[in-house]
mmCIF file of C-alpha atoms and ligand atoms in Angstrom:
data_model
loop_
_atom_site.group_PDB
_atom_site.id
_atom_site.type_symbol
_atom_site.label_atom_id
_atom_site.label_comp_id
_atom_site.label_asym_id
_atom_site.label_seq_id
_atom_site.Cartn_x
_atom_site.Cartn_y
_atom_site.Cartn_z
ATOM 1 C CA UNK A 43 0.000 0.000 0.000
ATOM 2 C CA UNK A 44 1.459 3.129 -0.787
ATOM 3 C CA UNK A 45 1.916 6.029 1.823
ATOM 4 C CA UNK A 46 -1.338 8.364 0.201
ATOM 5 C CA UNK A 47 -3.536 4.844 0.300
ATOM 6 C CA UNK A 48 -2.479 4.476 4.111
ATOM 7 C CA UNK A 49 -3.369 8.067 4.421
ATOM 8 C CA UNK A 50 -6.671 7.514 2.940
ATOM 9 C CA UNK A 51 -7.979 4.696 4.793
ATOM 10 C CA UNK A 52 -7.466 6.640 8.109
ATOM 11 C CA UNK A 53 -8.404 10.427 8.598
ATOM 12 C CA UNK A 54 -5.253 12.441 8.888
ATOM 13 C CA UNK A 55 -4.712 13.816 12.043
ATOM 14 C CA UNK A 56 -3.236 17.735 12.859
ATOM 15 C CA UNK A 57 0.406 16.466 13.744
ATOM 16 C CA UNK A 58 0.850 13.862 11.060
ATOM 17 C CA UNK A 59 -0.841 16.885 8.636
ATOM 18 C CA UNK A 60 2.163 18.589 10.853
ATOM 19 C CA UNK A 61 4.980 16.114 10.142
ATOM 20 C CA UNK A 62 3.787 15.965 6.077
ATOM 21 C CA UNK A 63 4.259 19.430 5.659
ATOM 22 C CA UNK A 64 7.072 20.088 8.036
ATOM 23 C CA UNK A 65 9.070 17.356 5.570
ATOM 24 C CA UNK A 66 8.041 19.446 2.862
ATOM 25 C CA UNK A 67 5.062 17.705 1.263
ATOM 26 C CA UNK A 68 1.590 19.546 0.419
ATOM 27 C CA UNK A 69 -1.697 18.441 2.238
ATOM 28 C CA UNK A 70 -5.035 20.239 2.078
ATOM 29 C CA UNK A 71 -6.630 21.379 4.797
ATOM 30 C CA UNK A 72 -9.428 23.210 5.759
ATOM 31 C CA UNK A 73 -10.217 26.863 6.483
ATOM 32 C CA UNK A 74 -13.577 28.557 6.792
ATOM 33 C CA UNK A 75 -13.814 30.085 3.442
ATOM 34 C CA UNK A 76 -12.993 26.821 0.985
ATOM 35 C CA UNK A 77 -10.034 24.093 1.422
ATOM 36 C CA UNK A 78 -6.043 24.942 0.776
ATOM 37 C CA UNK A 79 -3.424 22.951 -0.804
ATOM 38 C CA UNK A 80 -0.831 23.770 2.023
ATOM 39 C CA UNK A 81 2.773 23.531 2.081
ATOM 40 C CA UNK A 82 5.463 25.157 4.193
ATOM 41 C CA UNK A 83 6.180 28.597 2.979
ATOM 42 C CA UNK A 84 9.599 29.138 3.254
ATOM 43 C CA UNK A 85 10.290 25.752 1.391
ATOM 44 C CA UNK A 86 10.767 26.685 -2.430
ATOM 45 C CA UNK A 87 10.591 22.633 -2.679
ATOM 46 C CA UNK A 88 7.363 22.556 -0.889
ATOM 47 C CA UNK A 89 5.931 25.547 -3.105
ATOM 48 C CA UNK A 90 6.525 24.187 -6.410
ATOM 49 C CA UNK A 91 4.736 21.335 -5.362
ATOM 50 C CA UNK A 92 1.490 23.205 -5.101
ATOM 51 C CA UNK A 93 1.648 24.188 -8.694
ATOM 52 C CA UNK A 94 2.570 20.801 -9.788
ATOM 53 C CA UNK A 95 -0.140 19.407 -8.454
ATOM 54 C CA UNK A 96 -2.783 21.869 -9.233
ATOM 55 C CA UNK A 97 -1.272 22.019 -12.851
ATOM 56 C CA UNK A 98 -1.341 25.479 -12.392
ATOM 57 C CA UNK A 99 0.212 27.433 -15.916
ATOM 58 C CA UNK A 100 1.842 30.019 -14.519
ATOM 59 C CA UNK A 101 3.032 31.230 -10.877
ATOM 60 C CA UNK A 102 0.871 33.058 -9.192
ATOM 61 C CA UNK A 103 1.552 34.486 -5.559
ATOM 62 C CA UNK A 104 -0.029 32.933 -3.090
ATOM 63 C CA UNK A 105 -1.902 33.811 -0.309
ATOM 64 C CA UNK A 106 0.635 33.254 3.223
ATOM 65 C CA UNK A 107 -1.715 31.601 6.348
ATOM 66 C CA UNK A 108 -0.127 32.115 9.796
ATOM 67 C CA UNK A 109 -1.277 30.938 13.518
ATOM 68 C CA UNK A 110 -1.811 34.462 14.770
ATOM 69 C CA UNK A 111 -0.587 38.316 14.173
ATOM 70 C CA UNK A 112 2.964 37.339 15.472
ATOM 71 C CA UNK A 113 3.259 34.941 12.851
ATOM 72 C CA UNK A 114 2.083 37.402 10.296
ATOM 73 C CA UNK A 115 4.283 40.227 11.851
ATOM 74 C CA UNK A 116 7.329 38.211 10.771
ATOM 75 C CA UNK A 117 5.995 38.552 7.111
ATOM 76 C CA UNK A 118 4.711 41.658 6.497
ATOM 77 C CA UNK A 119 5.373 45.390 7.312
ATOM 78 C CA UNK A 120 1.890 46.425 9.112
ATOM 79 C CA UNK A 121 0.991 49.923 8.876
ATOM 80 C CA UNK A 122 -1.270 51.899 11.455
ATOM 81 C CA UNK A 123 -4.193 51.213 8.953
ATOM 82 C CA UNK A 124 -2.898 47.420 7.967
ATOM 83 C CA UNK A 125 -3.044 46.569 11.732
ATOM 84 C CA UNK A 126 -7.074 48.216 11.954
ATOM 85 C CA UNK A 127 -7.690 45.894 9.452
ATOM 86 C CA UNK A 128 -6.097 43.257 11.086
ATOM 87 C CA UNK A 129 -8.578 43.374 13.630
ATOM 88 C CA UNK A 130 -10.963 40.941 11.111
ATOM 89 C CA UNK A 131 -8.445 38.295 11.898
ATOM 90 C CA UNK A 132 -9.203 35.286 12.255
ATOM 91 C CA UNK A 133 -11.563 35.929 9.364
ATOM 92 C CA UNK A 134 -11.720 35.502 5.466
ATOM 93 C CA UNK A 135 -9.729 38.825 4.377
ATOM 94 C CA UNK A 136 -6.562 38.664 2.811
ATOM 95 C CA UNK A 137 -4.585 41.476 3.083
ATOM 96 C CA UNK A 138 -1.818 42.621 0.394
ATOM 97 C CA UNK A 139 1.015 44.313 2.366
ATOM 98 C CA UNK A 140 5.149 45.370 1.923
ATOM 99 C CA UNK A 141 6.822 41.981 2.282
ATOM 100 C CA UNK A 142 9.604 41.933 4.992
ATOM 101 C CA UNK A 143 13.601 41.189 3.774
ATOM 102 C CA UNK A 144 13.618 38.971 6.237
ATOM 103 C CA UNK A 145 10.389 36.969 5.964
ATOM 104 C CA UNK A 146 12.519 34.462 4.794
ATOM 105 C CA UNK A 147 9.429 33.123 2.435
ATOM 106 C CA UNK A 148 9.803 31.258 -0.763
ATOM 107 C CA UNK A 149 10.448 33.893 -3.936
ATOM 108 C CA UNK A 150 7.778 31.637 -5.613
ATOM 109 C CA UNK A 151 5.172 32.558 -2.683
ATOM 110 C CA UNK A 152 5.592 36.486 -3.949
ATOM 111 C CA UNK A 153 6.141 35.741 -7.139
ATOM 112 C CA UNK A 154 8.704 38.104 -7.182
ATOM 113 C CA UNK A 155 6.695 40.675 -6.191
ATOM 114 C CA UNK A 156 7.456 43.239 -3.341
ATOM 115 C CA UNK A 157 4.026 42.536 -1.345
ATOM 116 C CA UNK A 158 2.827 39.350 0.297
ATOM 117 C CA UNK A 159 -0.981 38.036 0.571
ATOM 118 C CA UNK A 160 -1.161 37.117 4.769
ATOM 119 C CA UNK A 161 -4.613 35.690 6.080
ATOM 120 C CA UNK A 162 -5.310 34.414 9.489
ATOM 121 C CA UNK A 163 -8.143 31.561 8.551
ATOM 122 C CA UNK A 164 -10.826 31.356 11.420
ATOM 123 C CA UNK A 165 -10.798 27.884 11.628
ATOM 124 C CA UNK A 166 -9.531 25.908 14.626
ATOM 125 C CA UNK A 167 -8.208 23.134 12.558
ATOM 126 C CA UNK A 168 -6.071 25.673 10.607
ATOM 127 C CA UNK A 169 -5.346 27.743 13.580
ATOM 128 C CA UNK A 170 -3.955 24.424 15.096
ATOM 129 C CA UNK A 171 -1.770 23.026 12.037
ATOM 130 C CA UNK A 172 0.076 25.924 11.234
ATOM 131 C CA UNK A 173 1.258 26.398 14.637
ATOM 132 C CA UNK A 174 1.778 22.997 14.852
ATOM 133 C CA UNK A 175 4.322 23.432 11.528
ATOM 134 C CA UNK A 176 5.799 26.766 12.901
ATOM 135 C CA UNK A 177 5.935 27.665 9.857
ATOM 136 C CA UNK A 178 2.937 30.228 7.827
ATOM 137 C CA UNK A 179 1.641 28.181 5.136
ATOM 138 C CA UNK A 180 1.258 28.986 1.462
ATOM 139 C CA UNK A 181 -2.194 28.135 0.348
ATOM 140 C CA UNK A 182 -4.430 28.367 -3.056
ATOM 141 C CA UNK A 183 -7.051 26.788 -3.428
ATOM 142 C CA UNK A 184 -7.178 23.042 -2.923
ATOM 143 C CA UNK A 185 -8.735 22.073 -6.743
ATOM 144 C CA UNK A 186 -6.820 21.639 -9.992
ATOM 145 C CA UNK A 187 -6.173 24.835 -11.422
ATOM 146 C CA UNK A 188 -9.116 26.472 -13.058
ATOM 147 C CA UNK A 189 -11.726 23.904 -11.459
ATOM 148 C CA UNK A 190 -14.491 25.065 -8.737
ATOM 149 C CA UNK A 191 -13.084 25.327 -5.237
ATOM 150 C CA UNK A 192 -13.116 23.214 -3.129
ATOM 151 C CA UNK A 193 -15.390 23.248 0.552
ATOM 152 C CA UNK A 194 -15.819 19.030 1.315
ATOM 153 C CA UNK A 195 -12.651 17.041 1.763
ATOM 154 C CA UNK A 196 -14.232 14.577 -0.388
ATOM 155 C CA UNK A 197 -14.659 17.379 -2.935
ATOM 156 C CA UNK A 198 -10.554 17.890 -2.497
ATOM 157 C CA UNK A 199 -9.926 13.723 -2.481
ATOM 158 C CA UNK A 200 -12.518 13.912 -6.015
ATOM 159 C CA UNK A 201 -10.814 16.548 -7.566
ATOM 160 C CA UNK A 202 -7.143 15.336 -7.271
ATOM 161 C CA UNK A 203 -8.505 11.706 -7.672
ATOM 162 C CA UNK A 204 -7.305 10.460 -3.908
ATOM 163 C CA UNK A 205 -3.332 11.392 -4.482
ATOM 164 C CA UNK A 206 -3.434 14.086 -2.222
ATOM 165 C CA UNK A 207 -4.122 13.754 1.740
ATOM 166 C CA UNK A 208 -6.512 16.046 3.390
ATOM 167 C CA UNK A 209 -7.400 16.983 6.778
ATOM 168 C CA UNK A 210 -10.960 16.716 7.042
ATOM 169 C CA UNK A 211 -12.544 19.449 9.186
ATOM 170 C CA UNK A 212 -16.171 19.371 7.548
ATOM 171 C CA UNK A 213 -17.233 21.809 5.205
ATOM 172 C CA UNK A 214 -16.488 25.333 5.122
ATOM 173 C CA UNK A 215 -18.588 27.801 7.033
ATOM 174 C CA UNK A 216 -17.966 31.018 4.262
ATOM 175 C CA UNK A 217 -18.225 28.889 1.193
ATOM 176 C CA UNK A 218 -16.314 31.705 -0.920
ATOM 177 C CA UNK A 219 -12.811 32.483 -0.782
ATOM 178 C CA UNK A 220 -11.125 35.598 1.526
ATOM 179 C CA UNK A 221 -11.678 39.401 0.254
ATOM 180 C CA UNK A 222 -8.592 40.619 -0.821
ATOM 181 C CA UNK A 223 -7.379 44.268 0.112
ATOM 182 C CA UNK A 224 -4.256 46.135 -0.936
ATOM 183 C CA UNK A 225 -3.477 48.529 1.215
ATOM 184 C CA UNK A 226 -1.492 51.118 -0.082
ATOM 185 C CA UNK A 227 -0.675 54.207 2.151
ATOM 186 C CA UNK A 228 -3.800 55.532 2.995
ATOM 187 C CA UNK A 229 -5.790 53.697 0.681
ATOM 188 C CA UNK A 230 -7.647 50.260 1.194
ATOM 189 C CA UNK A 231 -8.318 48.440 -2.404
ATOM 190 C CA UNK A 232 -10.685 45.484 -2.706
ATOM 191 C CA UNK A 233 -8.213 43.245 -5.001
ATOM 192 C CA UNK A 234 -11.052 40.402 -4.936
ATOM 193 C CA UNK A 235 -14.333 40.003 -3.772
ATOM 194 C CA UNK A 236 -15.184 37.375 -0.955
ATOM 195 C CA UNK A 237 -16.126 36.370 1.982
ATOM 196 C CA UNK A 238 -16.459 39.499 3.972
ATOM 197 C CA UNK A 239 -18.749 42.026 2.354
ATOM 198 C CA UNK A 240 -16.851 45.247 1.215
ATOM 199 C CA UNK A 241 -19.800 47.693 3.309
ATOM 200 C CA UNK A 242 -18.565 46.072 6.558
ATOM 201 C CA UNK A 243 -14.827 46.693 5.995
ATOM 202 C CA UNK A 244 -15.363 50.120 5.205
ATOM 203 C CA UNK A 245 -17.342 50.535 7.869
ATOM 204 C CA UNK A 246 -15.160 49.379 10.297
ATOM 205 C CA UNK A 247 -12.424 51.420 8.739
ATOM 206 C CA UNK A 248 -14.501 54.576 8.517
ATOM 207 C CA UNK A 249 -13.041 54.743 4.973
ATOM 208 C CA UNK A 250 -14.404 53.765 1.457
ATOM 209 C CA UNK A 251 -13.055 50.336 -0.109
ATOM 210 C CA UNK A 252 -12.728 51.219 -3.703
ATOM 211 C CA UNK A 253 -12.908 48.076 -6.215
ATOM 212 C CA UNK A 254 -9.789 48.055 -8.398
ATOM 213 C CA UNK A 255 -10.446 48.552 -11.675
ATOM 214 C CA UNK A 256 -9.558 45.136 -13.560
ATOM 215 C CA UNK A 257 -6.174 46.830 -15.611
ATOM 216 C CA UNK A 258 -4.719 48.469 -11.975
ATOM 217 C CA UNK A 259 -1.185 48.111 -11.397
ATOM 218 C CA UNK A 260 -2.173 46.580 -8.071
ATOM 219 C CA UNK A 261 -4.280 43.976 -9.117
ATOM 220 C CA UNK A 262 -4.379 40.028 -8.139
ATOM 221 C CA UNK A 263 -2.282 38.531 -10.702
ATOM 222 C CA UNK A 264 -4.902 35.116 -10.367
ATOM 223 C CA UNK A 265 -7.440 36.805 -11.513
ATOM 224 C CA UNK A 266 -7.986 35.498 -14.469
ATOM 225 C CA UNK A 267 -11.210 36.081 -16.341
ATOM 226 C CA UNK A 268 -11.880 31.957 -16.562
ATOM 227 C CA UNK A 269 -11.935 30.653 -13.304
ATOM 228 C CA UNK A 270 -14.068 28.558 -11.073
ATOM 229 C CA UNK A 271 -15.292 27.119 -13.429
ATOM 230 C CA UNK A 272 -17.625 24.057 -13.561
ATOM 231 C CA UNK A 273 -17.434 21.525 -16.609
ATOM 232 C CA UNK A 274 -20.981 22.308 -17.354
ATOM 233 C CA UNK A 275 -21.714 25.682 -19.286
ATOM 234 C CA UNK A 276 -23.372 28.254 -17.216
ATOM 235 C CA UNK A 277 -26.282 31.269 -17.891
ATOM 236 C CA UNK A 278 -26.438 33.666 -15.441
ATOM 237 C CA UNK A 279 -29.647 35.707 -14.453
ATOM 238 C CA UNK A 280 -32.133 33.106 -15.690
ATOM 239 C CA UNK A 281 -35.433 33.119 -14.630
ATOM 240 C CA UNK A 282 -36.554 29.637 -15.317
ATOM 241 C CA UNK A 283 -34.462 26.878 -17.159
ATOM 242 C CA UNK A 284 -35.049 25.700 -20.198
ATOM 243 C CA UNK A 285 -35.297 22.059 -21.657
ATOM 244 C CA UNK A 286 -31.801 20.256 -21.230
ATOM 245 C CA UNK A 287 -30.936 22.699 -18.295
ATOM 246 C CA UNK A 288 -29.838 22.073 -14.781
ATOM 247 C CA UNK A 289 -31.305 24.839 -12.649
ATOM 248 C CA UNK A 290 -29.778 26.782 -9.580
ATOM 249 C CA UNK A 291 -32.161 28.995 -7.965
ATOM 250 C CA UNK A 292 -32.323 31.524 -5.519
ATOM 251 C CA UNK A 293 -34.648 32.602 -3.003
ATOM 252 C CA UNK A 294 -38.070 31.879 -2.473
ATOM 253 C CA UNK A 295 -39.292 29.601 -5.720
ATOM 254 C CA UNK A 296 -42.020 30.101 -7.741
ATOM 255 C CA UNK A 297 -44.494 27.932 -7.513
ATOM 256 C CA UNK A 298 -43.437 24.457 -10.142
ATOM 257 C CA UNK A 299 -39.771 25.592 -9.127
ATOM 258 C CA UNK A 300 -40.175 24.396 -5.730
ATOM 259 C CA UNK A 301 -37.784 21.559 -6.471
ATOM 260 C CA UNK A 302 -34.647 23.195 -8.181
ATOM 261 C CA UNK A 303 -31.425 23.112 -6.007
ATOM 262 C CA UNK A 304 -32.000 26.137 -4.379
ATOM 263 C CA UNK A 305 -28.575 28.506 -2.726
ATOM 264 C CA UNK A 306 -30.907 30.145 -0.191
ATOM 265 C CA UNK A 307 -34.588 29.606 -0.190
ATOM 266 C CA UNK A 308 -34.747 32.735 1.890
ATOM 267 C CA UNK A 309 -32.971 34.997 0.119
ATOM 268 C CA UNK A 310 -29.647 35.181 2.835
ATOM 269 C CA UNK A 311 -26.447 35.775 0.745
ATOM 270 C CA UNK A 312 -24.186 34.174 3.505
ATOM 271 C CA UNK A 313 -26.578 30.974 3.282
ATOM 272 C CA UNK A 314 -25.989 31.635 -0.082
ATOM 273 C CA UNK A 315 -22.421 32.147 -0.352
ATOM 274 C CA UNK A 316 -21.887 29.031 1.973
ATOM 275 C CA UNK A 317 -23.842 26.967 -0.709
ATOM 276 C CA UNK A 318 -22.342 28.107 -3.359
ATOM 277 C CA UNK A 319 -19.557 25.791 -5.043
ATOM 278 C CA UNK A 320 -20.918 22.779 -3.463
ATOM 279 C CA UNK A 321 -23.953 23.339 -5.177
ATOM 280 C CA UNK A 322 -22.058 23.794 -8.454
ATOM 281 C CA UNK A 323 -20.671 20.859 -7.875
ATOM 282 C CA UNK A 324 -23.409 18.932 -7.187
ATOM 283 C CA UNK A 325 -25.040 20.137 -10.740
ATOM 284 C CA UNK A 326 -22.224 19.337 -12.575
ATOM 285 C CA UNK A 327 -21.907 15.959 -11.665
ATOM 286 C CA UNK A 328 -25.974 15.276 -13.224
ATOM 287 C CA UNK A 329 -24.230 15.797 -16.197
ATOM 288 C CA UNK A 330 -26.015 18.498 -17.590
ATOM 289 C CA UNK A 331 -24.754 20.537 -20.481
ATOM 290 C CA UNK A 332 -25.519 23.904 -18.900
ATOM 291 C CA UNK A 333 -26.429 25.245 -15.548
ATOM 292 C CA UNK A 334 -29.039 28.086 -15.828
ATOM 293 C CA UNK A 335 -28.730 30.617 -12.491
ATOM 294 C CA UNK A 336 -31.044 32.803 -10.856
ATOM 295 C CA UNK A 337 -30.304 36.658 -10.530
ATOM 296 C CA UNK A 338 -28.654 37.332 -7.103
ATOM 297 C CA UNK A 339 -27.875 40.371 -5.844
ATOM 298 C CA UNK A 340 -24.889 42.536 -6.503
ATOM 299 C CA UNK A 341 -24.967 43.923 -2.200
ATOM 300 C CA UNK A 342 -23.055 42.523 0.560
ATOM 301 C CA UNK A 343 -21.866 38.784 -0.066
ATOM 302 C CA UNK A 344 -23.370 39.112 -3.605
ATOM 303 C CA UNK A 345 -20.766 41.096 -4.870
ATOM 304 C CA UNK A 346 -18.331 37.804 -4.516
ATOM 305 C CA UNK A 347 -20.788 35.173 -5.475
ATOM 306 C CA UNK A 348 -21.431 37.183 -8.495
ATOM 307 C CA UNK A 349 -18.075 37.236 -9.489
ATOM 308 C CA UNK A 350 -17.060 33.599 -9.174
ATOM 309 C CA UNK A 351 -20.874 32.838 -11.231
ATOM 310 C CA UNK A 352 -19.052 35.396 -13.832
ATOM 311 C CA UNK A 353 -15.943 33.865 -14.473
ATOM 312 C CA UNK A 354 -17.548 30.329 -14.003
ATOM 313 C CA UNK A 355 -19.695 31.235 -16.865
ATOM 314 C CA UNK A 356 -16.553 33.386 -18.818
ATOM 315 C CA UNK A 357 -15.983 31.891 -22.195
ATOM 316 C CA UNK A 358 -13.313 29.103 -22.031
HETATM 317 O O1 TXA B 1541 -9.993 32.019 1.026
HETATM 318 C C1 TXA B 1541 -8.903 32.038 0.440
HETATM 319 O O2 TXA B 1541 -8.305 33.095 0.201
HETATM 320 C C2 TXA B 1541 -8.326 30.689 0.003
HETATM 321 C C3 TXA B 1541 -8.031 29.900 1.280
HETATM 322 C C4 TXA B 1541 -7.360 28.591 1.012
HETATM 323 O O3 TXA B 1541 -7.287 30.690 2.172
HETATM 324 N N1 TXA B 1541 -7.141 30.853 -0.795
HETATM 325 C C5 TXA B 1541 -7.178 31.324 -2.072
HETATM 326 O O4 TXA B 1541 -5.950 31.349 -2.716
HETATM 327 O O5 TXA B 1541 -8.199 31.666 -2.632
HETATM 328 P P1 TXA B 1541 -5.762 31.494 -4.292
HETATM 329 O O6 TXA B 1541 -4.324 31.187 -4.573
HETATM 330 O O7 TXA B 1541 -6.773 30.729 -5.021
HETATM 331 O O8 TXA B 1541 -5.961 33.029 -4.557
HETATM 332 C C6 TXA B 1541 -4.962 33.930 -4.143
HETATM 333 C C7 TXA B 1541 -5.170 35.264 -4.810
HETATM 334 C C8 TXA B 1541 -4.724 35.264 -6.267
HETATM 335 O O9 TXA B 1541 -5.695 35.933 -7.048
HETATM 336 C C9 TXA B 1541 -3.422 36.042 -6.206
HETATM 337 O O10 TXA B 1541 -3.135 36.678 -7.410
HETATM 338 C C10 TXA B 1541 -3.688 37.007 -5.076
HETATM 339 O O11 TXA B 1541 -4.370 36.238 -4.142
HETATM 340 N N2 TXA B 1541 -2.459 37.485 -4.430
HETATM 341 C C11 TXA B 1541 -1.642 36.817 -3.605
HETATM 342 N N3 TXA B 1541 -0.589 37.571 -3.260
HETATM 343 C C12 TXA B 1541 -0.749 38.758 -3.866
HETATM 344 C C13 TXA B 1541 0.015 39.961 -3.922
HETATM 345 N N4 TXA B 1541 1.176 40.091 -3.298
HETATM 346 N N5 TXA B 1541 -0.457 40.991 -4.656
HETATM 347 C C14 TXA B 1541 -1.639 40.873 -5.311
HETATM 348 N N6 TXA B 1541 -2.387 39.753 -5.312
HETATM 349 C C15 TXA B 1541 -1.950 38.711 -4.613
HETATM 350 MG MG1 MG B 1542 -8.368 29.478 -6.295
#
């Protein structure tokens, strides 16, 4: 039996997760916005591995996960407004910040670049492994590169067909991945849309969140147009399906629709959100040709759900 099939039989457990990565190897795990494909940061080994296994075409940087803020102290320079922001942590923002000289992080994490993604993931299983590594983790996604992402550990095992071990922490609370914001000086740029609504940043911050427009200098070099993307065609803001199409609905259903996989029957863009991929997943795999989806709402947590239905549906 080989060392992934031993892994599979039994659930992986934080400190073997621990000794996998610590030896440089990858290993999902979860966090409460959709599963990583972990590996130790500041292993250039350990970091190419993520992109070999997610076939991904080009490098990307990738987001750096840490235990807590004096983990993510040692890789970024936090400014006055960086560390207000930092007050979300744990929590599903990603914030884009100077990278220090002595970070001692993979080039390949940066990507060469002078600024470095850092999250703190609110979930106690994540919280746990990376402090159990010592090490921050660098994390994308856990699904093969240009797939839906991943918020099962059976939906990781699926989509890298069992070769990859996974700590199994149930599925993700947020359902859609961190908000990403640049902050540069005294301005705070959303990057990417996700799991925390852009209102309640600015809010907090007493400051507007401006989206940056798609061309910006400072923009996330992953986001390409085609992403997320289901094997099934999608089209967005349907009302009803028509013949041949698998249907994904959202809030309450019109009466003959009552039976239509449905992301929030109530209208709630967090139930929503939460719903969101595995749902796509779960059409997919009927085999339908095309996935027809209901109009959500561009406020709040629609903003990101409407721009992972976008590029799901982006020409390919
Ligand atoms: O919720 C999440 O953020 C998940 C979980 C696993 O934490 N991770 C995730 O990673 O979505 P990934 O690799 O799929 O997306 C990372 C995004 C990419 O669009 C990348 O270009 C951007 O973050 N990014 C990372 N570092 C950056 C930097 N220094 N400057 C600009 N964009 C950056
Ligand atoms: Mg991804």
């Amino acid at each position: 039996m080989s060392a992934h099939e031993e892994l599979n039989a039994d659930p992986l457990t934080v400190p073997e997760a621990a000794a996998l990565l610590r030896a440089g190897r990858v290993c999902a795990f979860p966090t409460e916005t959709v599963y990583g494909l972990g590996a130790d940061a500041t292993n250039s080994d350990a970091v190419l591995s993520i992109y070999e296994t997610k076939g991904r075409p080009r490098f990307n940087p990738l987001i750096v996960h840490c235990a807590d803020l004096a983990m993510a102290e040692k890789v970024a320079v936090f400014s006055l407004l960086a560390r207000k922001l930092a007050r979300f942590w744990p929590g599903p923002l990603t914030l884009v910040l100077p990278v220090r000289p002595d970070a001692s992080l993979s080039d390949l994490v940066t990507a060469g670049l002078e600024t470095v993604g850092v999250r703190i993931p609110d979930h106690p299983l994540a919280l746990e492994l990376i402090a159990a590594v010592g090490r921050p983790l660098a994390a994308p996604s856990a699904n093969p590169s240009g797939r839906l992402s991943p918020t099962t550990a059976e939906q990781v095992r699926r989509g890298f067909a069992g070769r990859v071990p996974v700590l199994d922490g149930g599925p993700c609370r947020a359902g859609v991945e961190s908000t990403i914001l640049a902050v540069d000086g005294d301005e705070v740029v959303q990057l990417r849309a996700g799991a925390l609504a852009r209102e309640a940043v600015a809010d907090a911050i007493r400051r507007p969140v401006s989206i940056a427009a798609s061309d910006a200098a400072i923009a996330a070099p992953g986001m390409l147009s085609s992403h997320y993307a289901p094997t099934a065609k999608l089209r967005l803001d349907a009302v009803a399906p028509e013949p041949g199409e698998a249907f994904l609905a959202f809030g309450p259903p019109p009466a003959g629709q009552a039976s239509a996989l449905n992301l929030s029957p109530s209208g709630d863009l967090h139930e929503a959100a939460r719903n969101l991929f595995s749902a796509l997943h779960a059409l997919d795999a009927t085999g339908a040709a095309r996935i027809a989806v209901a109009p959500i709402p561009e406020t709040g947590l629609g903003e990101a759900i409407n721009d992972r239905l976008r590029r799901a549906a982006a020409p390919r």
